[in-house]
Short mmCIF file of C-alpha atoms in Angstrom, two decimals:
data_model
loop_
_atom_site.label_atom_id
_atom_site.label_comp_id
_atom_site.label_asym_id
_atom_site.label_seq_id
_atom_site.Cartn_x
_atom_site.Cartn_y
_atom_site.Cartn_z
CA MET A 1 24.87 10.30 8.15
CA GLN A 2 25.78 7.13 9.08
CA THR A 3 28.35 4.65 6.71
CA HIS A 4 26.96 1.33 5.92
CA ILE A 5 29.67 -1.35 4.71
CA ILE A 6 28.04 -3.43 1.92
CA ARG A 7 30.00 -6.81 0.96
CA THR A 8 30.34 -7.04 -2.47
CA GLU A 9 31.48 -9.88 -4.64
CA SER A 10 34.70 -7.66 -4.64
CA GLY A 11 35.08 -6.52 -0.86
CA ASP A 12 33.72 -4.31 1.52
CA MET A 13 32.04 -0.94 0.19
CA PRO A 14 31.62 2.27 2.15
CA VAL A 15 28.26 3.42 1.47
CA ALA A 16 27.61 6.83 3.35
CA CYS A 17 23.90 6.58 3.92
CA PHE A 18 21.42 9.65 4.65
CA ASP A 19 18.12 8.11 6.08
CA THR A 20 14.65 9.48 6.84
CA ALA A 21 12.33 8.77 9.54
CA ARG A 22 10.36 6.31 7.90
CA GLN A 23 12.30 3.38 5.27
CA ASP A 24 9.52 2.98 2.91
CA THR A 25 10.50 6.17 1.61
CA PRO A 26 12.23 6.56 -2.27
CA LEU A 27 16.30 5.69 -2.39
CA VAL A 28 18.13 8.07 -4.16
CA VAL A 29 21.52 7.05 -5.34
CA LEU A 30 23.70 9.20 -5.55
CA LEU A 31 26.81 8.33 -8.49
CA MET A 32 29.82 9.97 -7.95
CA ASP A 33 32.06 11.40 -10.89
CA ALA A 34 35.60 10.89 -11.55
CA ILE A 35 37.07 12.81 -8.62
CA GLY A 36 35.05 10.38 -6.30
CA ILE A 37 33.94 10.61 -2.70
CA ARG A 38 33.90 14.55 -1.01
CA ASP A 39 32.30 17.04 0.73
CA GLU A 40 30.44 18.48 -2.40
CA LEU A 41 28.69 14.71 -3.30
CA ARG A 42 28.36 14.79 0.61
CA ASP A 43 26.20 18.23 0.29
CA VAL A 44 24.27 17.05 -2.58
CA ALA A 45 23.13 14.03 -0.32
CA ARG A 46 22.11 16.12 2.34
CA ALA A 47 20.31 18.25 0.14
CA LEU A 48 18.38 15.27 -1.56
CA ASN A 49 18.12 13.97 2.02
CA ALA A 50 16.58 17.24 3.00
CA GLU A 51 14.00 16.77 0.26
CA GLY A 52 12.44 14.06 1.80
CA TYR A 53 14.79 11.00 0.12
CA ARG A 54 16.67 8.58 1.43
CA VAL A 55 20.33 8.91 0.01
CA ALA A 56 22.93 6.02 -1.02
CA LEU A 57 26.14 7.48 -1.86
CA PRO A 58 28.47 4.39 -2.44
CA SER A 59 32.76 4.82 -2.85
CA LEU A 60 33.26 3.07 -5.95
CA TYR A 61 36.82 3.12 -5.53
CA TYR A 62 36.94 0.87 -2.81
CA ARG A 63 38.54 -2.36 -4.80
CA GLU A 64 41.84 -0.12 -5.13
CA GLY A 65 41.29 0.42 -1.09
CA HIS A 66 41.02 3.89 -1.64
CA PHE A 67 38.68 5.43 0.65
CA GLU A 68 39.88 9.45 1.73
CA ASP A 69 38.87 11.98 -0.29
CA LEU A 70 40.68 13.04 -3.17
CA ASP A 71 42.17 16.65 -4.13
CA PHE A 72 42.21 17.47 -7.90
CA SER A 73 43.49 20.56 -7.28
CA THR A 74 46.99 19.10 -7.51
CA PRO A 75 49.06 17.33 -10.28
CA GLU A 76 49.41 14.34 -8.18
CA GLY A 77 45.85 14.18 -7.06
CA GLN A 78 44.59 14.60 -10.42
CA GLN A 79 46.95 11.65 -11.78
CA THR A 80 45.78 9.99 -8.85
CA VAL A 81 42.01 10.58 -10.23
CA MET A 82 43.10 9.18 -13.42
CA ARG A 83 44.02 6.04 -12.45
CA LEU A 84 41.16 5.25 -10.36
CA TYR A 85 38.91 6.28 -12.98
CA GLY A 86 40.60 3.85 -15.37
CA GLY A 87 39.76 1.09 -13.48
CA LEU A 88 35.97 1.12 -12.88
CA SER A 89 33.97 -0.38 -15.40
CA HIS A 90 30.46 -0.35 -15.84
CA ALA A 91 30.19 -4.58 -15.20
CA MET A 92 31.95 -3.50 -11.91
CA VAL A 93 29.52 -1.08 -10.96
CA ARG A 94 26.48 -3.02 -12.05
CA SER A 95 27.96 -5.79 -9.91
CA ASP A 96 28.06 -3.16 -7.04
CA MET A 97 24.39 -1.58 -7.27
CA LYS A 98 23.03 -5.49 -7.69
CA VAL A 99 23.94 -5.46 -3.71
CA LEU A 100 23.12 -2.35 -2.87
CA LEU A 101 19.94 -2.43 -4.70
CA ALA A 102 19.36 -5.51 -2.75
CA SER A 103 20.30 -4.12 0.68
CA LEU A 104 18.72 -0.66 0.82
CA ALA A 105 16.03 -0.52 -1.46
CA HIS A 106 13.38 -1.67 0.83
CA ASP A 107 10.89 -2.40 -2.18
CA GLN A 108 10.86 1.24 -2.65
CA PRO A 109 11.36 3.15 -5.97
CA VAL A 110 14.86 4.38 -6.54
CA GLY A 111 16.03 6.98 -8.36
CA LEU A 112 19.55 7.57 -9.70
CA LEU A 113 21.43 11.16 -9.86
CA GLY A 114 24.59 10.91 -11.30
CA TYR A 115 27.66 12.85 -12.95
CA CYS A 116 30.30 12.51 -15.30
CA MET A 117 31.50 9.07 -15.13
CA GLY A 118 28.58 8.66 -13.12
CA GLY A 119 25.77 10.08 -15.35
CA ALA A 120 26.84 7.45 -17.71
CA ASN A 121 26.92 4.66 -14.97
CA ALA A 122 23.21 6.12 -14.60
CA LEU A 123 22.30 5.20 -17.92
CA VAL A 124 23.82 1.93 -17.50
CA LEU A 125 22.21 1.47 -14.33
CA ALA A 126 18.72 2.63 -15.47
CA GLY A 127 19.10 -0.14 -18.34
CA SER A 128 20.52 -3.33 -16.11
CA PHE A 129 18.06 -2.58 -13.36
CA PRO A 130 14.90 -1.55 -14.90
CA ALA A 131 12.23 -2.75 -12.01
CA TYR A 132 14.26 -0.80 -9.43
CA ILE A 133 15.54 2.20 -11.23
CA LYS A 134 12.16 4.66 -11.47
CA ALA A 135 14.21 7.60 -12.57
CA ALA A 136 17.40 8.85 -13.73
CA ALA A 137 19.42 11.98 -13.74
CA ALA A 138 22.47 11.99 -15.77
CA ILE A 139 24.58 15.35 -15.29
CA HIS A 140 27.19 16.18 -18.03
CA PRO A 141 27.93 12.58 -18.65
CA GLY A 142 30.52 11.68 -20.46
CA GLY A 143 31.75 8.55 -22.56
CA ILE A 144 27.84 8.02 -23.38
CA VAL A 145 28.81 5.95 -26.70
CA SER A 146 31.81 3.35 -27.21
CA ASP A 147 32.06 0.67 -29.17
CA ALA A 148 31.83 -1.15 -25.95
CA ALA A 149 28.87 -3.81 -25.90
CA ASP A 150 27.70 -2.59 -22.60
CA SER A 151 28.18 1.19 -23.93
CA PRO A 152 25.78 3.52 -22.00
CA HIS A 153 23.63 4.49 -25.55
CA ARG A 154 23.46 0.55 -25.72
CA ALA A 155 22.59 -0.49 -22.36
CA VAL A 156 20.54 2.25 -21.43
CA LYS A 157 17.35 0.85 -23.82
CA SER A 158 16.41 -1.45 -21.70
CA ALA A 159 15.38 1.20 -18.97
CA GLN A 160 11.48 1.49 -17.90
CA GLY A 161 11.87 4.56 -15.38
CA GLU A 162 12.30 7.98 -16.63
CA LEU A 163 15.37 9.90 -17.66
CA TYR A 164 16.94 13.15 -17.73
CA ILE A 165 20.28 14.27 -19.28
CA ALA A 166 21.79 17.20 -19.10
CA ILE A 167 24.63 18.06 -21.92
CA ALA A 168 27.21 20.79 -21.58
CA ASP A 169 27.45 22.06 -25.22
CA GLN A 170 31.27 22.67 -24.61
CA ASP A 171 31.58 19.21 -23.07
CA PRO A 172 34.69 17.13 -25.02
CA TYR A 173 33.57 14.03 -23.62
CA ALA A 174 30.01 14.59 -25.01
CA SER A 175 30.51 15.50 -28.76
CA ALA A 176 27.41 16.48 -30.82
CA GLU A 177 27.58 13.07 -32.74
CA GLN A 178 27.37 11.21 -29.43
CA VAL A 179 24.64 12.77 -28.02
CA ALA A 180 22.37 12.35 -31.58
CA THR A 181 23.45 8.34 -31.23
CA LEU A 182 22.44 8.20 -27.65
CA GLU A 183 19.00 10.61 -28.47
CA ARG A 184 18.33 8.27 -31.52
CA GLU A 185 18.68 4.95 -29.51
CA LEU A 186 16.50 6.42 -26.80
CA GLN A 187 13.68 7.74 -29.19
CA GLU A 188 13.70 4.02 -30.91
CA SER A 189 13.41 2.65 -27.53
CA GLY A 190 10.49 4.64 -26.78
CA ILE A 191 11.95 5.52 -23.23
CA ARG A 192 10.73 8.78 -21.37
CA TYR A 193 13.62 10.79 -21.10
CA THR A 194 14.45 14.73 -21.37
CA LEU A 195 17.56 15.62 -23.09
CA GLU A 196 18.69 19.02 -22.73
CA CYS A 197 21.95 20.94 -24.16
CA TYR A 198 23.24 23.67 -21.35
CA SER A 199 24.21 26.43 -24.09
CA GLY A 200 27.82 28.28 -22.80
CA ALA A 201 28.35 25.38 -19.91
CA ALA A 202 31.47 23.10 -20.00
CA HIS A 203 31.77 19.55 -18.36
CA GLY A 204 31.88 19.68 -14.83
CA PHE A 205 29.42 22.61 -14.46
CA SER A 206 27.91 21.41 -11.14
CA PHE A 207 30.38 21.42 -8.94
CA SER A 208 31.68 24.70 -7.52
CA SER A 209 35.62 23.57 -6.39
CA LEU A 210 35.82 23.44 -10.33
CA PRO A 211 36.91 26.00 -12.59
CA SER A 212 34.10 25.14 -15.16
CA TYR A 213 31.52 25.65 -12.43
CA ASN A 214 28.53 27.67 -13.70
CA ALA A 215 25.69 28.49 -11.69
CA GLN A 216 23.00 29.10 -13.88
CA ALA A 217 23.59 25.56 -15.02
CA GLN A 218 23.84 24.07 -11.73
CA ALA A 219 20.47 25.37 -10.66
CA ARG A 220 18.55 24.07 -13.73
CA TYR A 221 19.86 20.51 -13.36
CA TRP A 222 19.29 20.91 -9.80
CA ASN A 223 15.61 21.61 -10.36
CA ALA A 224 14.86 19.49 -13.14
CA SER A 225 16.42 16.62 -11.29
CA LEU A 226 13.75 17.52 -8.15
CA SER A 227 10.77 17.62 -10.67
CA LEU A 228 11.83 14.49 -12.30
CA PHE A 229 12.49 12.68 -8.86
CA SER A 230 8.79 14.02 -7.76
CA ARG A 231 7.10 13.03 -10.95
CA ALA A 232 8.91 9.60 -10.84
CA LEU A 233 9.42 8.38 -7.43
CA ASN A 234 6.31 9.99 -4.97
#
């Protein structure tokens, strides 16, 4: 792993990069959840890298001058997470991704893997950069439908790549009504997608550090995401 500093319109964004022997291999951008960069996400990046992909893990809270790992197990850590999460908009992430892709894509196909807010961002980015993004996996995404002009369910309609969306059926951040709205937009736009509801799973099921961790759901999304990348990126 090497840390690259990418100069954006808002400052210096650290990006953990996991390279392959060749630079002409597909890039997967790992989009963090609200808890931010930590060893769990680095381990996901290493696992993707072991599958033969270059992986970029951007630290999206850099605008706040926050770079250290967060401890979500304490009340103080949870307050910090919510403050940082509340200050990060889709527009900011789009701006960051534009520079990241220009710096790291190397004219190769790009996939996205995002969790929680990163899942919502994956949908937005797939629609924002259709020429680059050939595959996007959104895992227990939250905030998929809102009144905002750049709500994920609207932004994703311009996507040209293939999508995989894993919804926890016990997720307060992705209601049945929101999921139906998102799926209607996907169908009407003719986007290639698979949307699966995971029975018995809760928001955050993919991370073993969280009380909501579900090993069966974790294995399911991982295999589905690898299959997606194998189809769409190689």
